[in-house]
Backbone as CSV, one residue per row, in Angstrom:
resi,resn,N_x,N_y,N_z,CA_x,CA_y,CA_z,C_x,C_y,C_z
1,UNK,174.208,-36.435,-65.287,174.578,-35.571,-66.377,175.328,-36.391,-67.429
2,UNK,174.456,-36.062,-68.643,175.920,-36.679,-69.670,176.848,-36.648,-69.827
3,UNK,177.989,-36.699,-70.238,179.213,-36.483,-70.811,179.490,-36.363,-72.390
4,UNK,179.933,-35.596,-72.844,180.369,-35.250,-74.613,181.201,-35.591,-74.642
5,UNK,181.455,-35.933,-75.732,182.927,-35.948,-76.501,183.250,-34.175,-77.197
6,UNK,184.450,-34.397,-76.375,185.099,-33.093,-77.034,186.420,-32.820,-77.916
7,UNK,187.018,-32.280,-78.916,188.243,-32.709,-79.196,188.961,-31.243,-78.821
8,UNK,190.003,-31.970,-78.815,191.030,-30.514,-78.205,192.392,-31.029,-78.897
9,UNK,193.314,-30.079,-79.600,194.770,-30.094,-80.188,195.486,-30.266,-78.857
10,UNK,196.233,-30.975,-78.494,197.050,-30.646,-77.745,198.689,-31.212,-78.346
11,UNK,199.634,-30.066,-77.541,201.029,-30.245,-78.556,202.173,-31.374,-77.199
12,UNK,202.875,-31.636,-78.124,203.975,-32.470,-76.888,204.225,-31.695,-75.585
13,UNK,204.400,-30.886,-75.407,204.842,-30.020,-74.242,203.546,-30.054,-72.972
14,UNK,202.144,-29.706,-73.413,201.244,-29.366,-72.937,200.765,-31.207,-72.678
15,UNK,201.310,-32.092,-73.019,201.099,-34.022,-72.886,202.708,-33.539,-71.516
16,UNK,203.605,-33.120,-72.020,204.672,-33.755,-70.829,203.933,-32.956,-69.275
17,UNK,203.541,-31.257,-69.891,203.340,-30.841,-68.408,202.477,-31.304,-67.640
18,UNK,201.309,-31.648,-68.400,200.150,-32.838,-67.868,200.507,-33.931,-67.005
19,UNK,201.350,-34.588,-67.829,201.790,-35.487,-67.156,202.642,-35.577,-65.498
20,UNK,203.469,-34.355,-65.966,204.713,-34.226,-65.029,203.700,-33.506,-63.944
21,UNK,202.421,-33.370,-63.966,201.652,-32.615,-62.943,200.763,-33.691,-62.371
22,UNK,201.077,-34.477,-62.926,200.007,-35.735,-62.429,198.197,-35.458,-62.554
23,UNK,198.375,-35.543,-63.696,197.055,-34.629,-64.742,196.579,-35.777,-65.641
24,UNK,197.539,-36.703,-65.930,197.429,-37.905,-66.620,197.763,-38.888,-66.089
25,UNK,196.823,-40.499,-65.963,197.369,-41.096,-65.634,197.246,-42.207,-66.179
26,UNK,197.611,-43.713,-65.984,197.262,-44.858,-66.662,196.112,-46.184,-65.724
27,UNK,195.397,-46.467,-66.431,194.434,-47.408,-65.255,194.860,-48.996,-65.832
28,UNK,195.378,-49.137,-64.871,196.700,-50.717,-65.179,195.249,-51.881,-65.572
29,UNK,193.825,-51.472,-64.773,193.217,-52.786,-65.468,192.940,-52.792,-67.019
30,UNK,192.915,-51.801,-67.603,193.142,-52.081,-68.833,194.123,-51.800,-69.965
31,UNK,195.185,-51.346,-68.970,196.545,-51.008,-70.037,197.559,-51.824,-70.186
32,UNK,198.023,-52.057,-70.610,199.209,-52.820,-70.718,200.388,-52.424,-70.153
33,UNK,201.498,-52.842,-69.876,202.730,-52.486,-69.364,202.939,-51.814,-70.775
34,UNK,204.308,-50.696,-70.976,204.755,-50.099,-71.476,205.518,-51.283,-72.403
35,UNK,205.756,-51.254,-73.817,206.507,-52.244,-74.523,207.226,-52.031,-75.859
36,UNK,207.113,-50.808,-76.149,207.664,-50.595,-77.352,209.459,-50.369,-76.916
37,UNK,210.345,-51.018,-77.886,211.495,-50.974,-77.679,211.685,-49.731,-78.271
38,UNK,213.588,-49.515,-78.279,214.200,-48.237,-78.709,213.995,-47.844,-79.692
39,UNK,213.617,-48.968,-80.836,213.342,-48.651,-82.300,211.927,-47.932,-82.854
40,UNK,211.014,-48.304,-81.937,210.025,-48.131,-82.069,209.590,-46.736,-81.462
41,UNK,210.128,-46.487,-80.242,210.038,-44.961,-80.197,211.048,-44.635,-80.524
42,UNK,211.881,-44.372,-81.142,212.788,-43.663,-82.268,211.866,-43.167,-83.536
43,UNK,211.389,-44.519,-83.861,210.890,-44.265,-84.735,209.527,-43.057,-84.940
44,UNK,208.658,-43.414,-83.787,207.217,-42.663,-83.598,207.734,-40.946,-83.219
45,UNK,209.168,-40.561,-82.464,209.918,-39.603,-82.600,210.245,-38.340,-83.327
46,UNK,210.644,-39.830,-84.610,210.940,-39.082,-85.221,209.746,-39.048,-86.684
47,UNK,208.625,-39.264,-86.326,207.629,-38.732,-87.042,207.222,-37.781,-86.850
48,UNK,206.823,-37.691,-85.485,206.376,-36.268,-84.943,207.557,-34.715,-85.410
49,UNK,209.059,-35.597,-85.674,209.914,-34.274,-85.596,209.321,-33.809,-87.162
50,UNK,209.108,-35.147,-87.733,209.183,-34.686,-89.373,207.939,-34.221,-89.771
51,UNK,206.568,-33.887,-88.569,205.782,-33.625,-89.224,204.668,-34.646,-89.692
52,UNK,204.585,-35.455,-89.865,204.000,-36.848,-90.280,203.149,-36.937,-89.576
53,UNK,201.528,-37.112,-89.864,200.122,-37.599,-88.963,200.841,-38.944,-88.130
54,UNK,200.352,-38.523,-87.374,200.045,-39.683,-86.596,198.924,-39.848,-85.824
55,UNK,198.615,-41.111,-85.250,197.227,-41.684,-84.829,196.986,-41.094,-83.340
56,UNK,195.777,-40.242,-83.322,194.975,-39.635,-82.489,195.378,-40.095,-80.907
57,UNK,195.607,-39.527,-79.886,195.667,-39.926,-78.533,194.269,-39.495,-77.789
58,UNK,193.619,-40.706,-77.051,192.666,-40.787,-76.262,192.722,-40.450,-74.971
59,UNK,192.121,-39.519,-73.897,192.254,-39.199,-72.938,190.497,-39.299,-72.285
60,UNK,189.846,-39.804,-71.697,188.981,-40.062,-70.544,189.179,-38.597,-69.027
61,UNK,187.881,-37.909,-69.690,188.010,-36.803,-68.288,187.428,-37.300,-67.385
62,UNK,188.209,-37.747,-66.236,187.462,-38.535,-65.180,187.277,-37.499,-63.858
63,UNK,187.540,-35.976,-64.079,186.931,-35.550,-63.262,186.052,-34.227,-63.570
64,UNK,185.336,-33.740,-63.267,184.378,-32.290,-63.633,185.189,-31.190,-63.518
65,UNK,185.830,-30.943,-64.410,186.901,-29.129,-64.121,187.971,-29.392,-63.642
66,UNK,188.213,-30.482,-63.278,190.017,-30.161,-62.626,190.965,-30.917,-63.303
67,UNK,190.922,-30.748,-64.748,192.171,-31.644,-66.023,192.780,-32.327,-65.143
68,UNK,191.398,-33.763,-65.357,192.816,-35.135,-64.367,192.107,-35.981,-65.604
69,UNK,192.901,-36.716,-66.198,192.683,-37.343,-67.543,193.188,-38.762,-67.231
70,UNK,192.531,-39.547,-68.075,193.300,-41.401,-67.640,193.178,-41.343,-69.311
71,UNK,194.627,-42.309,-69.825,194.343,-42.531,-71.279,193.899,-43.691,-71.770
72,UNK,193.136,-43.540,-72.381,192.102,-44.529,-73.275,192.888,-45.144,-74.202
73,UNK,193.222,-44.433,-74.999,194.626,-45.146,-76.158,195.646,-44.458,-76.764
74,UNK,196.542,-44.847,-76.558,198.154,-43.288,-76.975,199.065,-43.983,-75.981
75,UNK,198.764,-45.022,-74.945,199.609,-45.184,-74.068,201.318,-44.928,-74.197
76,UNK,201.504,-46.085,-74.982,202.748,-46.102,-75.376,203.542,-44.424,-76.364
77,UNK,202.310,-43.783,-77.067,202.750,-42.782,-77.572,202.924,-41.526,-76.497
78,UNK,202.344,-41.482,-75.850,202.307,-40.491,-74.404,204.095,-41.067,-73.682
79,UNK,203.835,-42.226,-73.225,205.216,-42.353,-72.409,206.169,-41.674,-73.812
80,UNK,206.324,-42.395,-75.062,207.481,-42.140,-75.515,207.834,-40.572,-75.731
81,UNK,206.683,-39.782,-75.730,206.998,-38.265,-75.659,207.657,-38.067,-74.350
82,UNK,207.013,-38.349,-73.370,207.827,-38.158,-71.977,208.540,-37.979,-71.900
83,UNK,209.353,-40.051,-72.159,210.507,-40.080,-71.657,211.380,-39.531,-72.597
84,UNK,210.841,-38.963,-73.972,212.058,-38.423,-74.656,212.465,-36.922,-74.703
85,UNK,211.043,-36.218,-74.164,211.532,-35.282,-73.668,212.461,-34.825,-72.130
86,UNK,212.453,-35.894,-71.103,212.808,-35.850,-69.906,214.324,-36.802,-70.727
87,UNK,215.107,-36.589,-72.035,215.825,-37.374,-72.082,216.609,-38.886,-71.447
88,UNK,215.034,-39.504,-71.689,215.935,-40.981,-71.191,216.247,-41.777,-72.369
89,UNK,215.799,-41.687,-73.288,216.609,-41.871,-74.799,216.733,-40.675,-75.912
90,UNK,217.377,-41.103,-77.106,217.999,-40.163,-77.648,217.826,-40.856,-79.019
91,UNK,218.106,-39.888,-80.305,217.353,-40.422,-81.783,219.104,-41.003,-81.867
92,UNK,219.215,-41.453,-82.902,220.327,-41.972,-83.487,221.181,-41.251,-84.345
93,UNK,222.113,-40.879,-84.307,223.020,-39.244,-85.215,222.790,-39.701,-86.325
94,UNK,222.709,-39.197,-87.630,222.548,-39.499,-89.081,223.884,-38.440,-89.510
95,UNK,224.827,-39.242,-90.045,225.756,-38.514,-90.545,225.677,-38.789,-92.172
């Protein structure tokens, strides 16, 4: 059977519960270790808070009906939603 390409919106919340369900995962032969420093997801952060496009996240359905997804490309943008929603960093106060 073929496979399509399909597109689907999905919002930060519905990427963390995925995740936190083990719905998403990473395939280390072609991903890289995680590498963006604090600045850099601060920064990608706080685009998303402001609204600002940002570049498309890739997900691979690697199974028939049961949302188990491996990501193709977003890596680093997927963790930094994560971990910033599971607060392991924090934006910088602007006074």
């Amino acid at each position: 059977m073929k496979k399509r390409c399909i597109s689907q919106k999905w919002n930060v919340s519905k990427i963390k519960t995925f995740w936190d369900g083990k719905h998403i995962s990473i395939n280390e032969q072609y991903q890289r270790e995680s590498c963006w420093g604090k600045g850099q997801k601060g920064l990608f952060i706080d685009s998303l808070i402001r609204g600002y496009d940002i570049p498309k996240i890739y997900f691979h359905d690697i199974t028939d009906n049961q949302d188990k997804y491996e990501i193709v490309d977003g890596q680093q943008r997927t963790l930094t939603i994560v971990e910033f929603m599971n607060n392991q960093f924090s934006l910088p106060s602007i006074e």
